[in-house]
mmCIF file of C-alpha atoms and ligand atoms in Angstrom:
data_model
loop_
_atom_site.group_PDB
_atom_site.id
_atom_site.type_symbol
_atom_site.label_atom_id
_atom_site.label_comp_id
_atom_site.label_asym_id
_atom_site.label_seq_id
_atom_site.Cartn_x
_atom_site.Cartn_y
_atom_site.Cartn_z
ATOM 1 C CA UNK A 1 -46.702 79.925 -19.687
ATOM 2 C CA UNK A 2 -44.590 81.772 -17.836
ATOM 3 C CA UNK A 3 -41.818 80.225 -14.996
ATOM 4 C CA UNK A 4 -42.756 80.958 -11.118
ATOM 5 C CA UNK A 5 -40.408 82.373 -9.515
ATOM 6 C CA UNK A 6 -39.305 80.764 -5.952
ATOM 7 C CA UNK A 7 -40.899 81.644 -3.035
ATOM 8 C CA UNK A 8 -39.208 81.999 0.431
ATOM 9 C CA UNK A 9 -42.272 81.022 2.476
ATOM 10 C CA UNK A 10 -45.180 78.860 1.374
ATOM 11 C CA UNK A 11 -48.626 80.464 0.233
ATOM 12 C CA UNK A 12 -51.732 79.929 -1.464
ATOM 13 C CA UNK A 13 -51.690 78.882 -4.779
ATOM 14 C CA UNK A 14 -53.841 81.666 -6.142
ATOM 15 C CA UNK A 15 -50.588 84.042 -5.485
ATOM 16 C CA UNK A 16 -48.533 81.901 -6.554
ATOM 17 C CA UNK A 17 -49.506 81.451 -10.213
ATOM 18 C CA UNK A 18 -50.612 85.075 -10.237
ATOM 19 C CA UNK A 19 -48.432 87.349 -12.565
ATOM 20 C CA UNK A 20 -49.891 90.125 -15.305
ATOM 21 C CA UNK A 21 -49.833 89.621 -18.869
ATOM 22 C CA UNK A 22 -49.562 91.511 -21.500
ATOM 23 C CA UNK A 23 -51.069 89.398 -24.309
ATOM 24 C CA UNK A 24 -53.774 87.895 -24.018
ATOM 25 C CA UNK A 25 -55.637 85.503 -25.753
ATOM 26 C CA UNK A 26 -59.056 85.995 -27.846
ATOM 27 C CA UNK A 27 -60.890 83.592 -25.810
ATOM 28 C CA UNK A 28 -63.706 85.948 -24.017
ATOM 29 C CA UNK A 29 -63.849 86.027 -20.207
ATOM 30 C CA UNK A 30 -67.655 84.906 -19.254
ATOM 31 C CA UNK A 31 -70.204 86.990 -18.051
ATOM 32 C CA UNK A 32 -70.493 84.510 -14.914
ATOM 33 C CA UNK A 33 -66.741 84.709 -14.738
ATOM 34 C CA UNK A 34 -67.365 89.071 -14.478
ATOM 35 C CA UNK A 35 -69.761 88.336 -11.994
ATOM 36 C CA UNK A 36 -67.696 86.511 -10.048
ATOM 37 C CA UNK A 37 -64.690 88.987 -10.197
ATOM 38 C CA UNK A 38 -66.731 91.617 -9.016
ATOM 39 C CA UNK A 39 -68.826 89.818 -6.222
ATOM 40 C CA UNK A 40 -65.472 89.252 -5.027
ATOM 41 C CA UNK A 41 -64.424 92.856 -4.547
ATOM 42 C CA UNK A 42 -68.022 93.652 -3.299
ATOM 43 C CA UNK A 43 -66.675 91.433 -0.071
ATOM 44 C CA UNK A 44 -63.758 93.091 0.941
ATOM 45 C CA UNK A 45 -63.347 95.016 3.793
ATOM 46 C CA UNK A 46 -63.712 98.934 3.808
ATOM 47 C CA UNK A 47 -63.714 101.863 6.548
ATOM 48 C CA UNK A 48 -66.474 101.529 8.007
ATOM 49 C CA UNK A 49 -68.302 99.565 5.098
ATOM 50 C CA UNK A 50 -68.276 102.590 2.964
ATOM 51 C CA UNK A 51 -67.307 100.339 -0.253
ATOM 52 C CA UNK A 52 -66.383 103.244 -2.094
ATOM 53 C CA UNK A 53 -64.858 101.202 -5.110
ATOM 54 C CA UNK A 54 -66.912 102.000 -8.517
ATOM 55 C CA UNK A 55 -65.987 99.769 -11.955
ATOM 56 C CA UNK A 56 -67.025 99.996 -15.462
ATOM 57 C CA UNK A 57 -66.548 97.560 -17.607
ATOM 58 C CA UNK A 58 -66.945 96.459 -20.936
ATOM 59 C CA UNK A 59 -65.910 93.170 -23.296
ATOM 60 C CA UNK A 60 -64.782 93.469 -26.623
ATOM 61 C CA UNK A 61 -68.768 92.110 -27.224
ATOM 62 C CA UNK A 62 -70.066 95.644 -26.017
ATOM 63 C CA UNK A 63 -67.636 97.740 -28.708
ATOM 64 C CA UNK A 64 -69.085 100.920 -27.819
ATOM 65 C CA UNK A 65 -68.008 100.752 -24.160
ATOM 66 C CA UNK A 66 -64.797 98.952 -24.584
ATOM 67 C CA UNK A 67 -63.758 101.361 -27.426
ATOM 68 C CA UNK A 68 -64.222 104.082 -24.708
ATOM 69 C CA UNK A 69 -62.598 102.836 -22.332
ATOM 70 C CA UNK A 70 -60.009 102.170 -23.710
ATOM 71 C CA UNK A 71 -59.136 105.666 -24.514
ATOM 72 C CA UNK A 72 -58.580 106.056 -21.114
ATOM 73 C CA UNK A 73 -55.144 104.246 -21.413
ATOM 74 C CA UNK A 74 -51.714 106.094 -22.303
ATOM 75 C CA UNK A 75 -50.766 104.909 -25.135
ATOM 76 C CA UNK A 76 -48.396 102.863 -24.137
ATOM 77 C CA UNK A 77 -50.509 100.871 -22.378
ATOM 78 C CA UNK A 78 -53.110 101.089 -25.367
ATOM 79 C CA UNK A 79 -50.013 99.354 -27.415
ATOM 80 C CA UNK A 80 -50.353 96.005 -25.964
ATOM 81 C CA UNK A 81 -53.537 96.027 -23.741
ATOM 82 C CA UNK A 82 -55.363 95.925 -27.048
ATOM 83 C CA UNK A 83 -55.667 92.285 -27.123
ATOM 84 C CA UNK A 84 -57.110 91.869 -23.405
ATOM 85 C CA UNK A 85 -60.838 90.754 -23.896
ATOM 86 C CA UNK A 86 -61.835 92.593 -20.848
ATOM 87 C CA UNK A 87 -61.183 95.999 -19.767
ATOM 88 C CA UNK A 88 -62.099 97.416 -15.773
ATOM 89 C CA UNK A 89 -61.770 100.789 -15.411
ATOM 90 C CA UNK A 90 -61.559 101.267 -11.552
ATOM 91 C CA UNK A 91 -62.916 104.702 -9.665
ATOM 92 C CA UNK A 92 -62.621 105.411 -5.568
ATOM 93 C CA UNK A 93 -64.833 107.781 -3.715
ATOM 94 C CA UNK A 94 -62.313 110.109 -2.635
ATOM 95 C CA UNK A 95 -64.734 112.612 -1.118
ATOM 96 C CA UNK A 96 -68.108 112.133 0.767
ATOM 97 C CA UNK A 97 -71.011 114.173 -0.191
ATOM 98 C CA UNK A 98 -69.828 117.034 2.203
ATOM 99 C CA UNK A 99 -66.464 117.602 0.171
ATOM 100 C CA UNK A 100 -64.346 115.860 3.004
ATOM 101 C CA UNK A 101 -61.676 113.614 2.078
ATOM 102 C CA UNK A 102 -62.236 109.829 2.352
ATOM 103 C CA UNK A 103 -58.719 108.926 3.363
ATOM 104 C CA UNK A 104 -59.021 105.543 3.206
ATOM 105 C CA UNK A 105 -60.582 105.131 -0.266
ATOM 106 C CA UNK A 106 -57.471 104.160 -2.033
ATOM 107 C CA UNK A 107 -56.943 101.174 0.703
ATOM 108 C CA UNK A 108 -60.555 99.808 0.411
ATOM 109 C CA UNK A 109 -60.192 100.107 -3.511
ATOM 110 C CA UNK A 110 -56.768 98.121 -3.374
ATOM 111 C CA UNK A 111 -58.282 95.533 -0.962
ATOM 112 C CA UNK A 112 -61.077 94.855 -3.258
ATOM 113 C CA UNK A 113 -59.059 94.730 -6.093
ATOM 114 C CA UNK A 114 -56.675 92.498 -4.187
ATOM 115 C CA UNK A 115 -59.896 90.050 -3.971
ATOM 116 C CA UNK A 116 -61.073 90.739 -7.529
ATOM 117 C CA UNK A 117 -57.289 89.913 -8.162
ATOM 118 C CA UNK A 118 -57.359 86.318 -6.483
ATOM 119 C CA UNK A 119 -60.489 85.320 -7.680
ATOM 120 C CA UNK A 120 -59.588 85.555 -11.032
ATOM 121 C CA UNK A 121 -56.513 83.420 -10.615
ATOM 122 C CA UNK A 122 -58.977 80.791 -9.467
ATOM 123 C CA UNK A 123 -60.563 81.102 -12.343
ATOM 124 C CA UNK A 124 -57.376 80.842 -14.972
ATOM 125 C CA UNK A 125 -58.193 84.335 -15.340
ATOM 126 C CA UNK A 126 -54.677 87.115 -15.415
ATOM 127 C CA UNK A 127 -54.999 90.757 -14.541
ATOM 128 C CA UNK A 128 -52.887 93.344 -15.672
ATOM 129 C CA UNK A 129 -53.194 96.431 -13.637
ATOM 130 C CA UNK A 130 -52.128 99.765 -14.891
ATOM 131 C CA UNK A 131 -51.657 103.166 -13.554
ATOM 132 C CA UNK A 132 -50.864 104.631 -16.712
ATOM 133 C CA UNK A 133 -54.272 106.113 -17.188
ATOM 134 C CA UNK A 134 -55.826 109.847 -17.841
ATOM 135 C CA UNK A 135 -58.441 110.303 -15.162
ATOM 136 C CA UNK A 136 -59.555 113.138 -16.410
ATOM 137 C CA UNK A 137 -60.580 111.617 -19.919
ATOM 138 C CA UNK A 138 -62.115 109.109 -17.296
ATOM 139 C CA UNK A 139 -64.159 111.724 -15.601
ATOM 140 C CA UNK A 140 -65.331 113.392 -19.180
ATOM 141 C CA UNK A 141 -65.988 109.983 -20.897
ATOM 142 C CA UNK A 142 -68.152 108.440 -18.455
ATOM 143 C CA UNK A 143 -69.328 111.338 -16.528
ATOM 144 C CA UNK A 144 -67.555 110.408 -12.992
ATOM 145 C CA UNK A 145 -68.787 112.995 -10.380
ATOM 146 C CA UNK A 146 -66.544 115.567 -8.864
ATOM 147 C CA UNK A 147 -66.088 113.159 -5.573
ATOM 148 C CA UNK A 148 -65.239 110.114 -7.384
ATOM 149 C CA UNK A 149 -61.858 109.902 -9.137
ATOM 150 C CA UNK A 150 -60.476 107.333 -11.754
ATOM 151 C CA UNK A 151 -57.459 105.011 -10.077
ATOM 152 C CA UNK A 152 -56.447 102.729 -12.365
ATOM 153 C CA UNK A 153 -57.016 100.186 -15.695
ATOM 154 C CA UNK A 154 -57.182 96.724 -15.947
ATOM 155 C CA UNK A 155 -56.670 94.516 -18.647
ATOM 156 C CA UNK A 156 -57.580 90.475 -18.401
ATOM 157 C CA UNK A 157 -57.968 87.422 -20.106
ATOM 158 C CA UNK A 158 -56.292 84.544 -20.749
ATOM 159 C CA UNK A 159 -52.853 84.484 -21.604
ATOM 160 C CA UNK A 160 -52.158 84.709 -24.874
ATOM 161 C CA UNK A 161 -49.661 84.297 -27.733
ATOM 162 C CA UNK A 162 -46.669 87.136 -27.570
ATOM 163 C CA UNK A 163 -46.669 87.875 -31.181
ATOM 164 C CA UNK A 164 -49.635 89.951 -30.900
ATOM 165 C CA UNK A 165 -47.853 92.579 -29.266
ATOM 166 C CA UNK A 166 -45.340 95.123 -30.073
ATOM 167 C CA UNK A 167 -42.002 93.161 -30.084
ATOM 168 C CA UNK A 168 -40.162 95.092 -27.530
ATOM 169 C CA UNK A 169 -42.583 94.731 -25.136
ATOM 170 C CA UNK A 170 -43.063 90.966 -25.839
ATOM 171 C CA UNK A 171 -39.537 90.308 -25.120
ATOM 172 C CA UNK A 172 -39.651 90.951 -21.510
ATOM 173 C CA UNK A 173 -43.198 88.883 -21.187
ATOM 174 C CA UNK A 174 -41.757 85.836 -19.622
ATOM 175 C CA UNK A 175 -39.032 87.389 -17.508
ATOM 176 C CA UNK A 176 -39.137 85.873 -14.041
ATOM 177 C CA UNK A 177 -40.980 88.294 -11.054
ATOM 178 C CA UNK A 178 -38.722 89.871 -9.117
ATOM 179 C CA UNK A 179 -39.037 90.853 -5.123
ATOM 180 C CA UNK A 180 -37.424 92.775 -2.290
ATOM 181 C CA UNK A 181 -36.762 90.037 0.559
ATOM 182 C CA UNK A 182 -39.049 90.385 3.739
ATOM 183 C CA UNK A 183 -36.565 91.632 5.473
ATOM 184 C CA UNK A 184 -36.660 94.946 3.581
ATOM 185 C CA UNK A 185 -40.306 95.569 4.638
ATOM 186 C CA UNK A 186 -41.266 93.471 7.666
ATOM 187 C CA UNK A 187 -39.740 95.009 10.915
ATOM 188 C CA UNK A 188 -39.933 93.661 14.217
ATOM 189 C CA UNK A 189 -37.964 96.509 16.505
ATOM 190 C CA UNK A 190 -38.138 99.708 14.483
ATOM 191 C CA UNK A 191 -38.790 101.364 11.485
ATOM 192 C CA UNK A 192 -36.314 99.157 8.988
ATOM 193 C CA UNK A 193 -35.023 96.909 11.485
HETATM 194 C C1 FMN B 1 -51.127 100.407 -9.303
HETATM 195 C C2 FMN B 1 -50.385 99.699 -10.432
HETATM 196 C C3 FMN B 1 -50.074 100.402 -11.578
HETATM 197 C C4 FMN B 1 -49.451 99.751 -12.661
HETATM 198 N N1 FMN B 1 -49.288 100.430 -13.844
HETATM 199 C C5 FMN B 1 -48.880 99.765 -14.950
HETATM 200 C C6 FMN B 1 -48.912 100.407 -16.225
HETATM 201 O O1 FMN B 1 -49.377 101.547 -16.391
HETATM 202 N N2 FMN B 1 -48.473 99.699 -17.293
HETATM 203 C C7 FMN B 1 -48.000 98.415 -17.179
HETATM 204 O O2 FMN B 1 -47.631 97.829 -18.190
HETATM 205 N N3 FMN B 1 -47.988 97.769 -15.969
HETATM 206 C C8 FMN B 1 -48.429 98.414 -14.861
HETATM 207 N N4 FMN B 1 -48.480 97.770 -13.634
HETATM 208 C C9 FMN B 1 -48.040 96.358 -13.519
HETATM 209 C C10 FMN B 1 -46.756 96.237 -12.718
HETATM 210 O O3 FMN B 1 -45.664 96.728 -13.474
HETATM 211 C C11 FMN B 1 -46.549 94.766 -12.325
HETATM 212 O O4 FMN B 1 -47.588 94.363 -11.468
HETATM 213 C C12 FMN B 1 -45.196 94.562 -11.619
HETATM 214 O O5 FMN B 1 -44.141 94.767 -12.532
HETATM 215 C C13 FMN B 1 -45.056 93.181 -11.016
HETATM 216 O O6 FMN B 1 -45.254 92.193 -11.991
HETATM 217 P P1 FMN B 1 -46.267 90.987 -11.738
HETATM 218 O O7 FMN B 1 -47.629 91.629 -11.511
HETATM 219 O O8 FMN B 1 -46.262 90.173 -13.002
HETATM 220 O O9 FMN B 1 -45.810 90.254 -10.537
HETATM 221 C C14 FMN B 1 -49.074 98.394 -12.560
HETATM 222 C C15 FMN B 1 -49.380 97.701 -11.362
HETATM 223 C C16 FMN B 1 -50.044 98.328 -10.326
HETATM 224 C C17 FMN B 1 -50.410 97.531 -9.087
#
């Protein structure tokens, strides 16, 4: 398993241990396990409860699905995320049913994906998120309306062993997370001070 990387400040243990594979192992992820993951986005907050965060999913069980899905991927991303038991394709209402633009769609997504995120590190369960997606493939394969838009991928599982990747992208699989300090981000007078 991979080494944490120090903190500066103390937090929950749930971010701590999270980080995002890229192999995975072939032990399947639950169906209770799912359930869980995604009754833990349903809770997060959203302007003004509009929950406009859509998922399909499928497990290497449901071939037909996961297959599909995972065409959605660059291929890059199709090179390693291959082994992940579990794919989530996540989709955002970015318009309401009178065309206007839900500007907050993208923050409700990421806050329920932020929960989805957590749980699963309760659970032993590692995420890899991924932007590296075609949306409109998305929108074709699965029929995603016009207001509804394709976001992102993710791939999870258990970590798994790092020879069942490509070797150039195993090599970098234990590297130790990097971060800007706090005080790059977190101002207290002005805009970066
Ligand atoms: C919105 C988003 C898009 C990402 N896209 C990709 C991607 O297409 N391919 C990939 O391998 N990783 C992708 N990542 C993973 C990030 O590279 C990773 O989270 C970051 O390097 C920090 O590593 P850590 O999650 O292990 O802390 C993405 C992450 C996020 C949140």
């Amino acid at each position: 398993m991979k080494a944490q990387a120090k903190k500066d400040f103390r937090v929950h243990e749930f971010i701590e241990k999270r980080w995002s594979p890229r192999a995975y192992s072939d032990k399947p992820v639950s169906q209770g396990k799912i359930n869980s993951l995604f009754e833990a986005a349903r809770w997060a907050a959203s302007s003004r409860n509009g929950q406009p965060w859509r998922f399909i999913y499928a497990t290497k069980e449901n071939k037909e699905t996961y297959d599909k899905i995972f065409k959605v991927m660059v291929e890059w991303n199709q090179s390693w995320a291959k082994t992940a038991p579990l794919l989530i394709l996540t989709i955002a209402k970015t318009k309401d049913e009178k065309g206007r633009p839900l500007g907050h769609s993208m923050y409700d997504l990421g806050l329920a994906l932020g929960n989805l995120t957590t749980q699963a590190t309760s659970e032993g369960i590692f995420l890899h998120h991924m932007g590296g997606i075609d949306p409109q493939i998305a929108r074709e394969l699965f029929d995603i309306p016009e207001n509804y838009e394709a976001i992102t991928m993710i791939a999870a599982g258990y970590p798994g062993d790092i020879a069942n990747i490509p070797a150039d992208i195993a090599a970098g699989e234990y590297a130790i997370q990097e971060r800007n300090p706090q005080s790059e981000f977190v101002f207290s007078n002005k805009f970066g001070e």
